[in-house]
CSV table of C-alpha atoms and ligand atoms in Angstrom, one decimal:
chain,number,residue,atom,x,y,z
A,721,MET,CA,134.1,89.4,72.6
A,722,LEU,CA,136.5,91.9,70.8
A,723,SER,CA,140.0,91.2,71.5
A,724,ARG,CA,142.3,94.2,72.2
A,725,VAL,CA,143.8,94.1,68.5
A,726,ALA,CA,141.1,93.5,66.7
A,727,ALA,CA,139.0,96.4,68.6
A,728,ALA,CA,142.0,98.4,67.8
A,729,ARG,CA,141.4,97.6,64.4
A,730,GLY,CA,138.2,98.1,64.9
A,731,GLU,CA,137.1,94.7,63.5
A,732,ARG,CA,135.8,91.1,64.8
A,733,SER,CA,138.6,88.8,65.2
A,734,PRO,CA,137.0,85.4,63.7
A,735,ILE,CA,139.9,83.5,65.0
A,736,MET,CA,139.6,85.2,68.5
A,737,SER,CA,136.3,85.0,69.2
A,738,THR,CA,134.8,81.1,67.7
A,739,VAL,CA,137.8,79.4,67.4
A,740,ARG,CA,138.6,76.9,70.0
A,741,PHE,CA,141.8,74.5,69.9
A,742,GLY,CA,141.7,73.0,73.3
A,743,PRO,CA,144.2,73.2,76.0
A,744,ASP,CA,146.0,70.6,74.9
A,745,PHE,CA,147.3,72.0,71.4
A,746,VAL,CA,150.8,73.2,71.4
A,747,TRP,CA,151.3,76.5,70.7
A,748,GLY,CA,154.7,77.6,69.1
A,749,ALA,CA,157.3,79.6,67.5
A,750,ALA,CA,160.2,78.6,65.1
A,751,THR,CA,163.9,79.6,64.1
A,752,SER,CA,166.5,78.0,62.5
A,753,CYS,CA,170.6,78.2,63.3
A,754,TYR,CA,172.0,80.1,60.5
A,755,GLN,CA,168.9,82.7,60.0
A,756,ILE,CA,169.4,83.9,63.8
A,757,GLU,CA,172.9,82.7,65.9
A,758,GLY,CA,175.4,85.0,64.1
A,759,ALA,CA,178.5,84.1,65.9
A,760,ALA,CA,179.9,82.4,62.8
A,761,THR,CA,183.3,82.2,63.8
A,762,GLU,CA,183.5,81.8,67.5
A,763,ASP,CA,184.4,79.1,69.7
A,764,GLY,CA,185.4,77.0,67.3
A,765,ARG,CA,182.7,76.8,64.9
A,766,GLY,CA,183.3,75.6,61.4
A,767,PRO,CA,182.2,76.8,58.5
A,768,SER,CA,178.8,75.8,56.6
A,769,ILE,CA,177.8,75.8,53.1
A,770,TRP,CA,175.6,78.7,53.2
A,771,ASP,CA,178.7,80.8,55.0
A,772,ARG,CA,180.7,80.0,51.8
A,773,PHE,CA,177.0,80.4,49.4
A,774,ALA,CA,176.5,83.8,50.9
A,775,ARG,CA,180.0,85.3,49.8
A,776,LEU,CA,179.5,84.5,46.5
A,777,PRO,CA,178.7,87.1,44.4
A,778,GLY,CA,175.1,87.8,43.0
A,779,LYS,CA,173.9,84.7,45.1
A,780,VAL,CA,172.6,86.5,48.3
A,781,LEU,CA,170.7,90.1,47.7
A,782,ASN,CA,173.1,93.3,49.2
A,783,GLY,CA,175.8,90.0,50.1
A,784,ASP,CA,174.1,89.5,53.3
A,785,THR,CA,175.7,86.9,55.1
A,786,GLY,CA,174.5,85.1,58.7
A,787,ASP,CA,177.7,86.5,60.2
A,788,VAL,CA,175.8,88.0,62.8
A,789,ALA,CA,172.2,87.6,61.8
A,790,CYS,CA,170.1,88.2,65.0
A,791,ASP,CA,173.3,87.8,67.5
A,792,HIS,CA,171.1,84.8,69.1
A,793,TYR,CA,174.1,83.0,70.2
A,794,HIS,CA,174.5,85.6,72.6
A,795,ARG,CA,171.3,87.0,73.3
A,796,TYR,CA,169.3,83.7,73.6
A,797,ARG,CA,168.4,84.4,77.0
A,798,ASP,CA,166.8,87.8,76.2
A,799,ASP,CA,165.0,86.0,73.0
A,800,VAL,CA,163.7,82.9,75.7
A,801,ARG,CA,162.5,85.9,78.0
A,802,LEU,CA,160.4,87.1,75.2
A,803,MET,CA,159.1,83.8,74.2
A,804,ARG,CA,158.0,83.3,78.0
A,805,GLU,CA,156.0,86.4,77.8
A,806,LEU,CA,154.7,85.3,74.8
A,807,GLY,CA,153.3,82.2,76.5
A,808,LEU,CA,155.0,79.9,74.2
A,809,ASP,CA,154.5,75.7,74.6
A,810,ALA,CA,157.3,75.0,72.5
A,811,TYR,CA,160.1,76.6,70.6
A,812,ARG,CA,161.3,74.7,67.4
A,813,PHE,CA,165.3,75.5,66.7
A,814,SER,CA,167.4,74.0,64.6
A,815,ILE,CA,171.0,72.8,65.6
A,816,ALA,CA,174.2,74.0,63.5
A,817,TRP,CA,176.0,70.8,62.6
A,818,PRO,CA,179.2,72.7,62.1
A,819,ARG,CA,179.0,74.3,65.4
A,820,VAL,CA,178.9,71.3,67.5
A,821,LEU,CA,181.3,69.4,64.8
A,822,PRO,CA,183.5,71.8,62.9
A,823,GLU,CA,184.4,69.1,60.5
A,824,GLY,CA,180.7,67.8,60.2
A,825,ARG,CA,182.7,64.3,61.5
A,826,GLY,CA,184.9,63.2,63.8
A,827,ARG,CA,186.2,65.5,66.7
A,828,ALA,CA,182.6,67.2,68.6
A,829,ASN,CA,183.5,71.2,69.7
A,830,ALA,CA,182.7,71.1,73.4
A,831,ALA,CA,181.5,74.7,73.7
A,832,GLY,CA,179.2,74.3,70.4
A,833,LEU,CA,177.6,71.6,72.8
A,834,ASP,CA,178.0,73.6,75.6
A,835,PHE,CA,175.7,76.3,74.1
A,836,TYR,CA,173.0,73.9,73.0
A,837,ASP,CA,172.8,72.8,76.9
A,838,ARG,CA,172.6,76.2,77.9
A,839,LEU,CA,169.8,76.9,75.5
A,840,VAL,CA,168.1,73.6,76.0
A,841,ASP,CA,168.1,74.5,80.1
A,842,THR,CA,167.4,78.5,79.9
A,843,LEU,CA,164.0,77.1,77.8
A,844,LEU,CA,163.1,74.5,80.1
A,845,GLU,CA,163.7,76.8,82.9
A,846,ALA,CA,160.9,79.2,81.2
A,847,GLY,CA,158.3,76.2,81.0
A,848,ILE,CA,159.0,76.1,77.3
A,849,ALA,CA,159.4,72.6,75.7
A,850,PRO,CA,163.0,72.7,73.1
A,851,TRP,CA,161.7,71.1,69.8
A,852,ALA,CA,165.1,70.2,68.2
A,853,CYS,CA,165.9,69.9,64.5
A,854,LEU,CA,169.0,68.6,63.8
A,855,HIS,CA,169.3,70.0,59.8
A,856,HIS,CA,167.9,73.1,58.4
A,857,TRP,CA,170.1,73.5,55.8
A,858,ASP,CA,174.0,74.6,56.9
A,859,LEU,CA,175.8,71.4,56.1
A,860,PRO,CA,179.4,71.3,56.8
A,861,VAL,CA,181.8,72.6,54.3
A,862,ALA,CA,184.1,70.0,54.8
A,863,LEU,CA,181.5,67.1,54.6
A,864,SER,CA,180.6,69.0,51.1
A,865,ASP,CA,183.7,69.1,50.1
A,866,ARG,CA,183.5,65.5,50.1
A,867,GLY,CA,180.7,65.4,48.1
A,868,GLY,CA,177.6,66.9,50.3
A,869,TRP,CA,174.4,65.5,49.7
A,870,GLU,CA,175.0,63.6,46.5
A,871,SER,CA,177.6,61.3,48.4
A,872,ARG,CA,176.1,58.2,49.9
A,873,ASP,CA,178.6,58.4,52.4
A,874,ILE,CA,176.4,61.1,54.4
A,875,ALA,CA,173.9,59.1,55.7
A,876,GLY,CA,176.4,57.5,57.5
A,877,TRP,CA,178.0,61.1,58.7
A,878,PHE,CA,174.0,62.3,59.5
A,879,ALA,CA,173.3,59.2,62.0
A,880,ASP,CA,176.8,60.0,63.7
A,881,TYR,CA,175.4,63.7,64.3
A,882,ALA,CA,172.0,62.7,65.2
A,883,HIS,CA,173.5,60.0,67.5
A,884,LEU,CA,175.8,62.7,69.0
A,885,MET,CA,173.2,65.1,69.7
A,886,ALA,CA,170.2,63.3,70.6
A,887,GLY,CA,173.0,61.6,73.5
A,888,ARG,CA,173.8,65.0,74.8
A,889,LEU,CA,169.7,66.7,74.6
A,890,ALA,CA,167.1,63.9,74.2
A,891,ASP,CA,166.9,64.0,78.5
A,892,ARG,CA,165.5,67.2,78.0
A,893,ALA,CA,164.5,67.8,74.3
A,894,ARG,CA,161.7,65.1,74.1
A,895,HIS,CA,160.9,66.3,70.1
A,896,TRP,CA,163.3,65.7,67.7
A,897,PHE,CA,163.0,66.6,64.0
A,898,THR,CA,165.6,64.7,61.3
A,899,PHE,CA,165.4,67.8,58.7
A,900,ASN,CA,163.6,70.7,58.1
A,901,GLU,CA,162.3,70.5,54.4
A,902,PRO,CA,164.3,68.2,53.1
A,903,ASN,CA,162.6,68.4,49.9
A,904,VAL,CA,163.5,72.8,49.3
A,905,LEU,CA,167.0,71.4,50.5
A,906,ALA,CA,167.2,68.8,47.0
A,907,TRP,CA,165.7,71.0,44.9
A,908,LEU,CA,166.8,74.9,45.5
A,909,GLY,CA,169.9,73.6,46.5
A,910,HIS,CA,170.9,71.0,43.4
A,911,ALA,CA,168.0,71.8,41.0
A,912,THR,CA,167.9,75.6,40.8
A,913,GLY,CA,170.7,76.3,42.3
A,914,VAL,CA,169.2,79.2,44.3
A,915,HIS,CA,170.2,78.1,47.5
A,916,ALA,CA,173.5,76.4,49.3
A,917,PRO,CA,175.2,74.1,47.6
A,918,GLY,CA,173.9,76.4,44.6
A,919,ILE,CA,174.2,73.2,42.3
A,920,ARG,CA,172.3,72.9,39.2
A,921,SER,CA,172.0,69.2,37.8
A,922,ARG,CA,169.9,66.6,37.3
A,923,ASP,CA,171.6,64.0,38.8
A,924,ALA,CA,172.6,65.8,42.0
A,925,THR,CA,169.5,66.4,42.6
A,926,LEU,CA,168.4,62.9,42.4
A,927,ALA,CA,171.2,61.9,44.4
A,928,ALA,CA,170.4,64.5,46.8
A,929,VAL,CA,167.0,63.2,46.7
A,930,HIS,CA,168.0,59.9,47.8
A,931,HIS,CA,170.7,60.1,50.3
A,932,ILE,CA,168.7,62.9,52.4
A,933,ASN,CA,166.1,60.5,52.8
A,934,LEU,CA,168.5,57.6,53.3
A,935,SER,CA,169.9,60.6,55.8
A,936,HIS,CA,166.7,60.6,57.8
A,937,GLY,CA,166.1,57.2,58.2
A,938,LYS,CA,169.1,56.3,59.7
A,939,ALA,CA,169.3,59.2,61.9
A,940,VAL,CA,165.9,58.0,63.4
A,941,GLU,CA,167.2,54.9,64.3
A,942,ALA,CA,170.3,56.7,66.0
A,943,ILE,CA,168.1,58.8,67.6
A,944,ARG,CA,166.3,56.3,69.3
A,945,ASP,CA,169.1,54.3,69.9
A,946,ALA,CA,170.9,57.3,71.8
A,947,ALA,CA,168.0,59.0,73.5
A,948,PRO,CA,165.6,57.7,76.4
A,949,ALA,CA,162.0,55.8,75.4
A,950,GLY,CA,159.2,57.7,74.5
A,951,THR,CA,161.2,60.7,72.6
A,952,GLN,CA,159.2,61.9,69.9
A,953,ILE,CA,160.8,62.1,66.3
A,954,GLY,CA,159.7,62.9,62.9
A,955,VAL,CA,160.3,65.0,60.0
A,956,ILE,CA,159.1,68.6,58.4
A,957,ALA,CA,158.1,69.0,54.8
A,958,SER,CA,157.3,72.1,53.3
A,959,LEU,CA,154.4,71.2,51.2
A,960,GLN,CA,152.3,73.3,48.9
A,961,PRO,CA,149.7,72.6,46.9
A,962,ILE,CA,151.0,73.1,42.9
A,963,HIS,CA,148.6,74.4,40.3
A,964,PRO,CA,149.8,74.8,36.3
A,965,ALA,CA,149.9,78.5,35.7
A,966,ARG,CA,148.2,78.1,32.5
A,967,GLU,CA,145.9,75.9,31.8
A,968,ASP,CA,147.4,74.0,29.0
A,969,GLU,CA,149.3,70.7,28.4
A,970,ALA,CA,153.1,72.1,29.2
A,971,HIS,CA,151.7,73.9,32.0
A,972,ALA,CA,149.8,70.7,33.2
A,973,ARG,CA,153.4,68.9,33.0
A,974,ALA,CA,155.1,71.4,34.8
A,975,ALA,CA,152.9,70.9,37.2
A,976,GLU,CA,153.2,67.7,38.1
A,977,THR,CA,156.9,67.2,37.8
A,978,ILE,CA,157.2,70.2,40.8
A,979,ASP,CA,154.6,68.5,42.6
A,980,LEU,CA,156.7,65.4,42.2
A,981,PHE,CA,160.2,66.8,43.7
A,982,TRP,CA,158.4,68.9,46.0
A,983,ASN,CA,155.8,67.3,47.3
A,984,LEU,CA,155.9,63.5,47.3
A,985,ALA,CA,159.7,63.0,46.6
A,986,MET,CA,160.8,63.2,50.5
A,987,VAL,CA,157.1,62.1,51.7
A,988,ASP,CA,156.2,58.9,50.1
A,989,PRO,CA,159.6,56.8,50.7
A,990,LEU,CA,159.3,58.0,54.6
A,991,LEU,CA,155.4,57.5,55.3
A,992,LEU,CA,154.5,54.4,52.0
A,993,GLY,CA,157.8,53.0,52.2
A,994,HIS,CA,158.1,53.9,48.0
A,995,TYR,CA,159.1,56.1,45.6
A,996,PRO,CA,156.5,57.3,43.1
A,997,ASP,CA,156.4,55.1,40.2
A,998,ALA,CA,157.7,58.2,38.0
A,999,LEU,CA,160.5,59.1,40.4
A,1000,ALA,CA,161.9,55.1,41.2
A,1001,ALA,CA,162.4,55.2,37.4
A,1002,MET,CA,164.4,58.2,37.9
A,1003,LEU,CA,166.6,57.4,40.7
A,1004,GLY,CA,167.1,53.4,39.3
A,1005,ASP,CA,170.2,52.0,40.9
A,1006,ARG,CA,170.8,54.8,43.3
A,1007,VAL,CA,168.1,53.0,45.6
A,1008,GLN,CA,169.6,49.6,47.3
A,1009,SER,CA,168.4,46.9,48.7
A,1010,GLY,CA,167.1,47.6,52.1
A,1011,ASP,CA,167.2,51.8,51.7
A,1012,LEU,CA,163.0,51.7,51.3
A,1013,GLU,CA,162.9,50.0,55.3
A,1014,THR,CA,165.7,51.9,56.7
A,1015,ILE,CA,164.1,55.7,54.8
A,1016,ALA,CA,160.6,54.2,56.1
A,1017,ALA,CA,161.3,53.8,59.7
A,1018,PRO,CA,158.4,54.5,62.1
A,1019,LEU,CA,157.7,58.2,62.9
A,1020,ASP,CA,155.5,59.5,66.0
A,1021,LEU,CA,154.8,63.1,64.2
A,1022,PHE,CA,154.5,64.5,61.0
A,1023,GLY,CA,155.5,68.5,60.7
A,1024,LEU,CA,153.9,70.5,57.7
A,1025,ASN,CA,155.1,73.8,56.7
A,1026,HIS,CA,152.7,75.3,54.8
A,1027,TYR,CA,152.7,79.1,53.4
A,1028,CYS,CA,150.6,79.4,49.6
A,1029,ARG,CA,149.6,77.4,46.9
A,1030,GLN,CA,152.6,77.7,44.4
A,1031,TYR,CA,151.8,77.8,40.2
A,1032,ALA,CA,154.0,75.6,37.7
A,1033,VAL,CA,155.5,76.9,34.6
A,1034,PRO,CA,157.9,74.9,31.7
A,1035,ASP,CA,161.7,75.8,32.6
A,1036,PRO,CA,163.7,75.2,29.5
A,1037,ASP,CA,166.6,76.4,32.2
A,1038,ASN,CA,165.6,73.8,34.9
A,1039,PRO,CA,167.6,70.2,34.6
A,1040,PHE,CA,163.8,68.7,35.1
A,1041,GLY,CA,162.0,71.1,32.7
A,1042,ALA,CA,159.6,73.0,35.2
A,1043,GLY,CA,159.5,75.9,37.6
A,1044,LEU,CA,157.8,78.3,40.0
A,1045,THR,CA,156.3,81.6,39.0
A,1046,ALA,CA,153.8,84.1,40.9
A,1047,PRO,CA,150.3,83.6,41.1
A,1048,PRO,CA,148.9,84.5,37.8
A,1049,ASP,CA,146.4,87.0,38.7
A,1050,ASP,CA,146.4,89.8,41.0
A,1051,ARG,CA,144.9,89.0,44.4
A,1052,PRO,CA,147.2,89.6,47.4
A,1053,VAL,CA,150.3,88.1,48.2
A,1054,THR,CA,153.2,89.0,51.0
A,1055,ASP,CA,156.3,90.7,50.4
A,1056,VAL,CA,157.4,87.9,49.3
A,1057,GLY,CA,154.5,87.3,46.2
A,1058,TRP,CA,153.0,84.5,48.0
A,1059,ARG,CA,149.7,84.4,47.7
A,1060,ILE,CA,147.4,84.8,50.5
A,1061,ASP,CA,145.1,82.5,51.1
A,1062,GLY,CA,144.4,79.8,54.1
A,1063,SER,CA,142.6,77.3,51.5
A,1064,GLY,CA,145.7,76.0,50.3
A,1065,LEU,CA,146.6,74.8,53.8
A,1066,ALA,CA,143.0,73.3,54.4
A,1067,ASP,CA,143.3,71.7,51.1
A,1068,GLN,CA,147.1,70.5,51.5
A,1069,VAL,CA,146.1,69.0,55.0
A,1070,ALA,CA,143.2,67.2,53.2
A,1071,ARG,CA,145.7,65.6,51.1
A,1072,ILE,CA,148.1,64.3,53.9
A,1073,VAL,CA,145.5,62.6,55.4
A,1074,GLU,CA,144.2,61.3,52.5
A,1075,ARG,CA,147.3,59.7,50.9
A,1076,TYR,CA,149.2,58.8,54.6
A,1077,PRO,CA,148.7,56.7,57.4
A,1078,LYS,CA,147.6,58.5,59.9
A,1079,LEU,CA,150.5,60.7,62.6
A,1080,PRO,CA,149.7,63.5,64.6
A,1081,ILE,CA,150.1,66.6,62.4
A,1082,TYR,CA,152.1,69.9,63.9
A,1083,ILE,CA,151.7,73.2,61.4
A,1084,THR,CA,155.5,73.0,62.2
A,1085,GLU,CA,156.1,76.9,59.9
A,1086,ASN,CA,153.4,79.0,58.7
A,1087,GLY,CA,153.5,82.9,58.6
A,1088,ALA,CA,154.5,86.0,56.1
A,1089,ALA,CA,157.0,88.4,55.1
A,1090,PHE,CA,155.4,92.3,55.4
A,1091,PRO,CA,157.6,95.3,54.8
A,1092,ASP,CA,157.5,96.0,58.7
A,1093,GLY,CA,159.1,99.0,60.5
A,1094,PRO,CA,158.5,101.2,63.9
A,1095,ASP,CA,156.5,104.3,63.7
A,1096,ALA,CA,157.2,107.6,65.1
A,1097,ALA,CA,156.8,106.1,68.6
A,1098,GLY,CA,158.8,103.1,68.0
A,1099,ALA,CA,156.2,100.9,68.0
A,1100,VAL,CA,155.6,98.3,65.0
A,1101,HIS,CA,152.2,97.3,63.6
A,1102,ASP,CA,151.6,94.8,61.6
A,1103,PRO,CA,147.8,94.4,61.1
A,1104,ASP,CA,148.1,92.6,57.3
A,1105,ARG,CA,150.5,89.8,59.3
A,1106,ILE,CA,147.2,89.9,62.0
A,1107,ALA,CA,144.8,89.5,59.7
A,1108,PHE,CA,147.4,86.7,57.5
A,1109,LEU,CA,147.6,84.7,61.0
A,1110,ASP,CA,143.7,84.8,61.6
A,1111,GLU,CA,143.1,83.4,58.5
A,1112,TYR,CA,145.2,80.5,58.4
A,1113,LEU,CA,144.3,79.6,62.0
A,1114,ASP,CA,140.9,79.6,60.7
A,1115,ALA,CA,141.8,77.3,58.2
A,1116,VAL,CA,143.6,75.0,60.8
A,1117,ALA,CA,141.0,74.9,63.2
A,1118,ARG,CA,138.3,73.9,59.9
A,1119,ALA,CA,141.0,71.1,59.0
A,1120,ARG,CA,140.7,70.0,62.7
A,1121,ASP,CA,136.6,70.1,62.3
A,1122,ALA,CA,137.0,68.2,59.7
A,1123,GLY,CA,138.6,65.3,61.4
A,1124,ALA,CA,142.6,65.9,60.9
A,1125,ASP,CA,144.6,64.9,64.0
A,1126,ILE,CA,146.4,68.8,63.5
A,1127,ARG,CA,148.2,69.3,67.6
A,1128,GLY,CA,149.8,72.3,67.5
A,1129,TYR,CA,150.9,75.3,65.5
A,1130,PHE,CA,154.1,77.2,64.8
A,1131,VAL,CA,154.6,80.4,64.1
A,1132,TRP,CA,157.3,81.6,61.2
A,1133,SER,CA,159.2,83.2,62.5
A,1134,LEU,CA,159.5,84.4,66.2
A,1135,MET,CA,161.9,87.0,64.9
A,1136,ASP,CA,162.9,89.0,62.2
A,1137,ASN,CA,166.2,87.0,60.4
A,1138,TYR,CA,167.9,86.2,57.5
A,1139,GLU,CA,166.1,85.1,54.6
A,1140,TRP,CA,168.4,83.0,52.3
A,1141,GLU,CA,169.1,84.4,49.3
A,1142,LEU,CA,167.1,87.3,50.3
A,1143,GLY,CA,169.5,88.4,53.0
A,1144,TYR,CA,168.1,90.9,55.3
A,1145,SER,CA,165.2,92.4,52.9
A,1146,LYS,CA,162.2,90.4,53.9
A,1147,ARG,CA,160.9,90.1,57.4
A,1148,PHE,CA,158.6,87.2,58.9
A,1149,GLY,CA,159.1,88.0,62.3
A,1150,ILE,CA,156.6,88.6,64.9
A,1151,VAL,CA,159.5,90.2,66.8
A,1152,TYR,CA,161.2,93.3,65.0
A,1153,VAL,CA,165.1,93.0,64.9
A,1154,ASP,CA,166.8,96.1,64.4
A,1155,TYR,CA,170.0,94.6,62.7
A,1156,ARG,CA,171.9,97.6,63.7
A,1157,THR,CA,171.6,97.8,67.1
A,1158,GLN,CA,169.8,94.5,67.6
A,1159,ASP,CA,166.9,95.9,69.4
A,1160,ARG,CA,164.3,93.8,69.3
A,1161,ILE,CA,160.4,95.0,69.4
A,1162,PRO,CA,157.4,92.7,70.2
A,1163,LYS,CA,154.9,93.6,67.0
A,1164,SER,CA,151.4,94.0,67.1
A,1165,SER,CA,150.9,90.3,65.8
A,1166,TYR,CA,153.1,89.6,68.7
A,1167,ARG,CA,150.4,90.8,71.2
A,1168,PHE,CA,147.8,88.9,69.0
A,1169,TYR,CA,149.7,85.5,69.6
A,1170,GLN,CA,150.3,86.4,73.0
A,1171,GLU,CA,146.4,87.0,73.4
A,1172,LEU,CA,145.8,84.0,71.5
A,1173,ILE,CA,147.4,81.5,73.5
A,1174,ASP,CA,145.9,83.0,76.7
A,1175,ARG,CA,142.6,83.0,75.9
A,1176,HIS,CA,142.7,79.2,74.9
A,1177,ARG,CA,145.1,78.4,77.8
A,1178,SER,CA,142.5,79.9,80.6
A,1179,GLY,CA,139.3,78.1,78.9
B,2276,IFM,O1,163.0,81.2,56.1
B,2276,IFM,C1,162.4,80.3,55.7
B,2276,IFM,C2,162.4,78.8,56.1
B,2276,IFM,O2,163.8,78.5,56.8
B,2276,IFM,C3,162.2,77.6,55.5
B,2276,IFM,N1,160.6,77.7,55.8
B,2276,IFM,C4,160.5,78.6,54.9
B,2276,IFM,C5,160.7,80.2,55.6
B,2276,IFM,C6,160.5,81.4,54.9
B,2276,IFM,O3,160.8,81.4,53.5
């Protein structure tokens, strides 16, 4: 049977006609606070490192900031309505640490806590499960000024924050993630410096890697202490197969280095209880007795964010001598230059299954940026995104068929938003956002996803 969207495109959609995910599969969408909330100085929110970084000349395209973003802080009820109409089972959002603890620790901000209470309650009223993530890169400036992720003290600050939030919300939010993409936070924030806090240092990167991992472990303990029994806790990693951009020794070494920091550094210690040997040697006595036991606290689920295969090159300006580059051929890419190739997801899942103890896997982010815009009638057609989702969901289904325990899929993103150093120039949403008026226009990919969910739900 043809889907409405596929029929409109004159095509048969493989996912709609052949793939079954079963009635328990969780259909979700994801966002993050700095990327959508706005209200950056309202109701007692403190500054985050992204508020500061975005104001540094040349760091973010067009000098864009998250001051207003999608104004979700004020429009969350409308956004939840869109989610309900979409048919979501679950919504993954992140909590702005500086909104609830303006100084990062100590005095809590009642208005900030109330906002997340209201969001969680509104989601539940709409029949959508709230999946909370504690940290998606917006560290309070006050803590950055005390050393941020380079300071070992941060593990205690993060655990206190986790305890506060789980105590407040876990009676209703039953799924928790400590970090979104801790690997990206460590690498882009401390090695390449293209993300806040904008550091390029070997020492800072190594310290950040270990202290983020330690913070994760302590936060797991804190959540278990504060939350009702049965609360599901995990971490979200951005994992992508890394290939040498050219077939020679230097490129092979660069690929190994990127793989070490990107794919292994923040997952091996959590799930295997040890660092890869090469990294353990670099970390030296930063790793203290008992740390690895803390870091490897048992988890209930694993969040995989996946977008594309990545290509490594030697980079003399990088503190570890390696960097990423564009794909070395002219096969199709998205608007951020990422190769469209669902086989990358299948390979990544196969590696997880092979390397780590069995945990339920959720695809916690997957999606694509394309240069969408309304047509004369005000509609936004994004057939490229539909084709992308189709291909990647097909890969998810195949991985499940091959035995991977993938239990859900969260599209990135519910709506267009602030794409970090690229500002508002890239659109990842299935809902179009007009940043002048804050109007939301569901794109044709929203209809595609809606129909897909409906079809799987109704069997
Ligand atoms: O927008 C980001 C998100 O914050 C983390 N994962 C990748 C997305 C696209 O770059």
